[in-house]
Amino acid sequence: MPASASPEIDRLIGLLAKLPGMGPRSARRAALALLKRREQLMQPLAEALSAAAEKVKPCSTCGALDTRDPCAICADPTRDRTLICVVEEVGALWAMERGGAYRGLYHVLGGLLSALDGMGPDQLRIGELTARARQGEAREAILALPATVDGQTTAHYLAERLAPSGVQVTSLARGVPVGGELDWLDDGTIAQALRARRPA
Ligand SMILES: [Zn+2]
């Protein structure tokens, strides 16, 4: 059912409604806000979207999103290269960075192992992680995965796969609520969970 009188506006609303956290009603509100604030909001947003679509790519080392490869974190000489924090998605990496308590490197898996969703080890960046553990300066892999069934299945699998490399495998402590997604947490909780990590 068309939301407005114009196919262009309907298309805008339809695309906005596909964003996480948006439904048809919030998509209509967002579209209206954009259309009303063409100069201040809509055009800068269109430019930002276009620049991001063109320039932002996953880092070939860690999987973070950046305009350069290796990304700013991998290229930062002040980062502790003995630590690799393993996260499900880039959102969790951003959450860790917001906390500011962590100064090591990252590895983005791109998902979790899940029998239900048909996610196997080959669909995740696990081979890349074991290669980094074998070749690099890494001494510890910190598993910052959700406290869900899939998160814990993935953590156990990674601990086994990383064992031959000799890298110590730890997990974030459970200041993290069960079923909690990392990017919903406040910065203090993440910092505390990071300090209280334990062998996986
Ligand atoms: Zn990187």
Short mmCIF file of C-alpha atoms and ligand atoms in Angstrom, two decimals:
data_model
loop_
_atom_site.label_atom_id
_atom_site.label_comp_id
_atom_site.label_asym_id
_atom_site.label_seq_id
_atom_site.Cartn_x
_atom_site.Cartn_y
_atom_site.Cartn_z
CA MET A 1 0.00 0.00 0.00
CA PRO A 2 1.52 3.35 -0.99
CA ALA A 3 2.51 5.52 1.97
CA SER A 4 2.40 8.78 0.03
CA ALA A 5 1.27 10.15 -3.32
CA SER A 6 4.73 9.90 -4.86
CA PRO A 7 6.63 6.78 -6.02
CA GLU A 8 9.96 8.51 -5.15
CA ILE A 9 8.85 9.17 -1.59
CA ASP A 10 7.42 5.65 -1.29
CA ARG A 11 10.77 4.26 -2.41
CA LEU A 12 12.59 6.39 0.18
CA ILE A 13 10.23 5.22 2.93
CA GLY A 14 10.51 1.61 1.77
CA LEU A 15 14.33 1.73 1.97
CA LEU A 16 14.35 3.50 5.34
CA ALA A 17 11.98 0.85 6.71
CA LYS A 18 14.61 -1.83 5.98
CA LEU A 19 17.02 -0.26 8.50
CA PRO A 20 17.39 -1.94 11.89
CA GLY A 21 15.06 -0.49 14.49
CA MET A 22 12.83 1.09 11.84
CA GLY A 23 9.27 0.10 11.06
CA PRO A 24 6.90 1.65 8.51
CA ARG A 25 5.79 4.38 10.92
CA SER A 26 9.29 5.48 11.93
CA ALA A 27 10.37 5.27 8.28
CA ARG A 28 7.59 7.70 7.31
CA ARG A 29 8.63 10.07 10.11
CA ALA A 30 12.29 9.88 9.07
CA ALA A 31 11.42 10.48 5.40
CA LEU A 32 9.35 13.50 6.33
CA ALA A 33 12.14 14.91 8.52
CA LEU A 34 14.60 14.49 5.63
CA LEU A 35 12.29 16.09 3.09
CA LYS A 36 11.64 19.05 5.37
CA ARG A 37 15.35 19.61 6.05
CA ARG A 38 16.75 19.16 2.57
CA GLU A 39 19.82 21.40 2.93
CA GLN A 40 20.78 20.65 6.54
CA LEU A 41 20.02 16.95 6.60
CA MET A 42 19.02 15.23 3.39
CA GLN A 43 21.81 16.37 1.09
CA PRO A 44 24.61 15.86 3.67
CA LEU A 45 23.17 12.41 4.42
CA ALA A 46 23.05 11.52 0.72
CA GLU A 47 26.69 12.61 0.37
CA ALA A 48 27.74 10.67 3.48
CA LEU A 49 25.97 7.54 2.21
CA SER A 50 27.57 7.88 -1.19
CA ALA A 51 31.08 8.40 0.27
CA ALA A 52 30.67 5.47 2.66
CA ALA A 53 29.34 3.19 -0.09
CA GLU A 54 32.30 4.06 -2.27
CA LYS A 55 35.17 4.15 0.23
CA VAL A 56 34.41 2.04 3.31
CA LYS A 57 35.57 -1.57 3.10
CA PRO A 58 36.41 -4.36 5.54
CA CYS A 59 40.03 -4.45 6.72
CA SER A 60 41.69 -7.52 5.17
CA THR A 61 43.42 -8.26 8.49
CA CYS A 62 40.80 -7.76 11.19
CA GLY A 63 37.50 -7.22 9.34
CA ALA A 64 36.82 -3.76 10.83
CA LEU A 65 35.26 -1.19 8.51
CA ASP A 66 37.45 1.70 7.37
CA THR A 67 38.42 3.69 4.29
CA ARG A 68 41.93 2.25 4.39
CA ASP A 69 43.36 -1.25 4.50
CA PRO A 70 44.91 -2.10 6.92
CA CYS A 71 42.45 -0.15 9.03
CA ALA A 72 43.41 2.65 11.45
CA ILE A 73 43.45 0.22 14.40
CA CYS A 74 45.64 -2.40 12.70
CA ALA A 75 47.98 0.37 11.46
CA ASP A 76 48.23 2.12 14.85
CA PRO A 77 51.78 1.58 16.22
CA THR A 78 50.65 2.37 19.79
CA ARG A 79 48.27 -0.61 19.89
CA ASP A 80 49.26 -3.70 21.87
CA ARG A 81 49.83 -6.29 19.14
CA THR A 82 49.97 -9.19 21.61
CA LEU A 83 46.18 -8.94 22.22
CA ILE A 84 43.45 -9.86 19.74
CA CYS A 85 39.88 -9.23 20.84
CA VAL A 86 37.51 -11.51 18.90
CA VAL A 87 34.04 -10.04 18.26
CA GLU A 88 30.95 -11.18 16.38
CA GLU A 89 30.36 -8.03 14.37
CA VAL A 90 31.76 -4.53 13.84
CA GLY A 91 29.10 -3.12 16.21
CA ALA A 92 30.76 -4.96 19.10
CA LEU A 93 34.16 -3.59 18.05
CA TRP A 94 32.73 -0.07 18.14
CA ALA A 95 31.29 -0.75 21.60
CA MET A 96 34.73 -1.85 22.86
CA GLU A 97 36.32 1.23 21.34
CA ARG A 98 33.74 3.54 22.93
CA GLY A 99 34.69 2.13 26.32
CA GLY A 100 38.29 3.18 25.68
CA ALA A 101 39.61 0.50 28.07
CA TYR A 102 41.08 -1.72 25.37
CA ARG A 103 44.24 -0.93 23.42
CA GLY A 104 44.87 -4.18 21.58
CA LEU A 105 43.85 -5.40 18.13
CA TYR A 106 40.59 -6.98 16.96
CA HIS A 107 39.26 -9.79 14.86
CA VAL A 108 35.70 -9.58 13.49
CA LEU A 109 34.22 -13.04 12.86
CA GLY A 110 31.28 -11.84 10.77
CA GLY A 111 28.73 -13.90 12.73
CA LEU A 112 28.50 -16.85 15.10
CA LEU A 113 28.39 -20.59 14.59
CA SER A 114 24.73 -21.61 14.42
CA ALA A 115 23.25 -24.93 13.46
CA LEU A 116 19.81 -23.31 13.17
CA ASP A 117 20.96 -20.57 10.80
CA GLY A 118 23.28 -22.89 8.91
CA MET A 119 26.38 -20.91 9.89
CA GLY A 120 29.45 -23.15 9.80
CA PRO A 121 33.12 -22.34 10.43
CA ASP A 122 33.75 -21.72 6.71
CA GLN A 123 31.25 -18.84 6.65
CA LEU A 124 33.12 -17.02 9.42
CA ARG A 125 36.60 -15.48 9.44
CA ILE A 126 37.99 -18.29 11.62
CA GLY A 127 40.76 -19.46 9.29
CA GLU A 128 42.06 -15.88 9.19
CA LEU A 129 42.04 -15.79 13.00
CA THR A 130 44.02 -19.01 13.43
CA ALA A 131 46.50 -17.76 10.81
CA ARG A 132 46.97 -14.51 12.76
CA ALA A 133 47.43 -16.50 15.98
CA ARG A 134 50.14 -18.64 14.36
CA GLN A 135 52.01 -15.93 12.49
CA GLY A 136 51.70 -12.69 14.38
CA GLU A 137 52.87 -11.37 17.71
CA ALA A 138 49.59 -12.37 19.38
CA ARG A 139 49.87 -13.93 22.83
CA GLU A 140 46.24 -13.70 23.95
CA ALA A 141 42.89 -13.98 22.16
CA ILE A 142 40.11 -12.34 24.18
CA LEU A 143 36.74 -13.80 23.16
CA ALA A 144 34.20 -10.97 23.51
CA LEU A 145 31.24 -12.99 22.25
CA PRO A 146 27.60 -12.81 23.37
CA ALA A 147 26.51 -14.94 26.35
CA THR A 148 24.04 -16.78 24.12
CA VAL A 149 24.01 -20.44 23.06
CA ASP A 150 25.53 -19.57 19.68
CA GLY A 151 28.08 -17.25 21.30
CA GLN A 152 29.23 -19.91 23.72
CA THR A 153 29.27 -22.63 21.04
CA THR A 154 31.49 -20.36 18.97
CA ALA A 155 33.74 -19.61 21.96
CA HIS A 156 34.29 -23.33 22.67
CA TYR A 157 35.02 -24.00 19.02
CA LEU A 158 37.50 -21.12 18.82
CA ALA A 159 39.26 -22.22 22.03
CA GLU A 160 39.85 -25.64 20.42
CA ARG A 161 40.97 -24.21 17.09
CA LEU A 162 43.36 -21.75 18.75
CA ALA A 163 44.87 -24.26 21.20
CA PRO A 164 47.62 -25.53 18.83
CA SER A 165 48.87 -21.96 18.26
CA GLY A 166 49.85 -21.61 21.92
CA VAL A 167 47.91 -18.34 22.19
CA GLN A 168 46.15 -17.98 25.54
CA VAL A 169 42.35 -17.86 25.08
CA THR A 170 40.30 -15.79 27.54
CA SER A 171 36.66 -14.66 27.68
CA LEU A 172 35.06 -11.51 28.97
CA ALA A 173 33.76 -11.94 32.52
CA ARG A 174 30.01 -12.06 33.04
CA GLY A 175 29.38 -8.49 33.98
CA VAL A 176 27.75 -8.93 30.60
CA PRO A 177 24.07 -9.87 31.07
CA VAL A 178 22.99 -13.26 29.74
CA GLY A 179 21.62 -12.83 26.25
CA GLY A 180 23.22 -9.39 26.15
CA GLU A 181 24.59 -7.91 22.96
CA LEU A 182 27.87 -6.07 23.46
CA ASP A 183 26.79 -2.90 21.70
CA TRP A 184 23.87 -2.38 24.09
CA LEU A 185 26.10 -2.22 27.12
CA ASP A 186 27.33 0.87 28.87
CA ASP A 187 31.04 1.63 28.68
CA GLY A 188 31.70 0.90 32.38
CA THR A 189 30.26 -2.62 32.13
CA ILE A 190 32.46 -3.38 29.14
CA ALA A 191 35.56 -2.01 30.87
CA GLN A 192 34.86 -4.12 33.97
CA ALA A 193 34.15 -7.26 31.96
CA LEU A 194 37.41 -6.74 30.09
CA ARG A 195 39.45 -6.39 33.30
CA ALA A 196 37.85 -9.50 34.83
CA ARG A 197 38.39 -11.77 31.83
CA ARG A 198 39.29 -15.39 32.55
CA PRO A 199 40.62 -18.44 30.73
CA ALA A 200 37.98 -19.69 28.26
ZN ZN B 1 42.16 -3.93 10.77
#
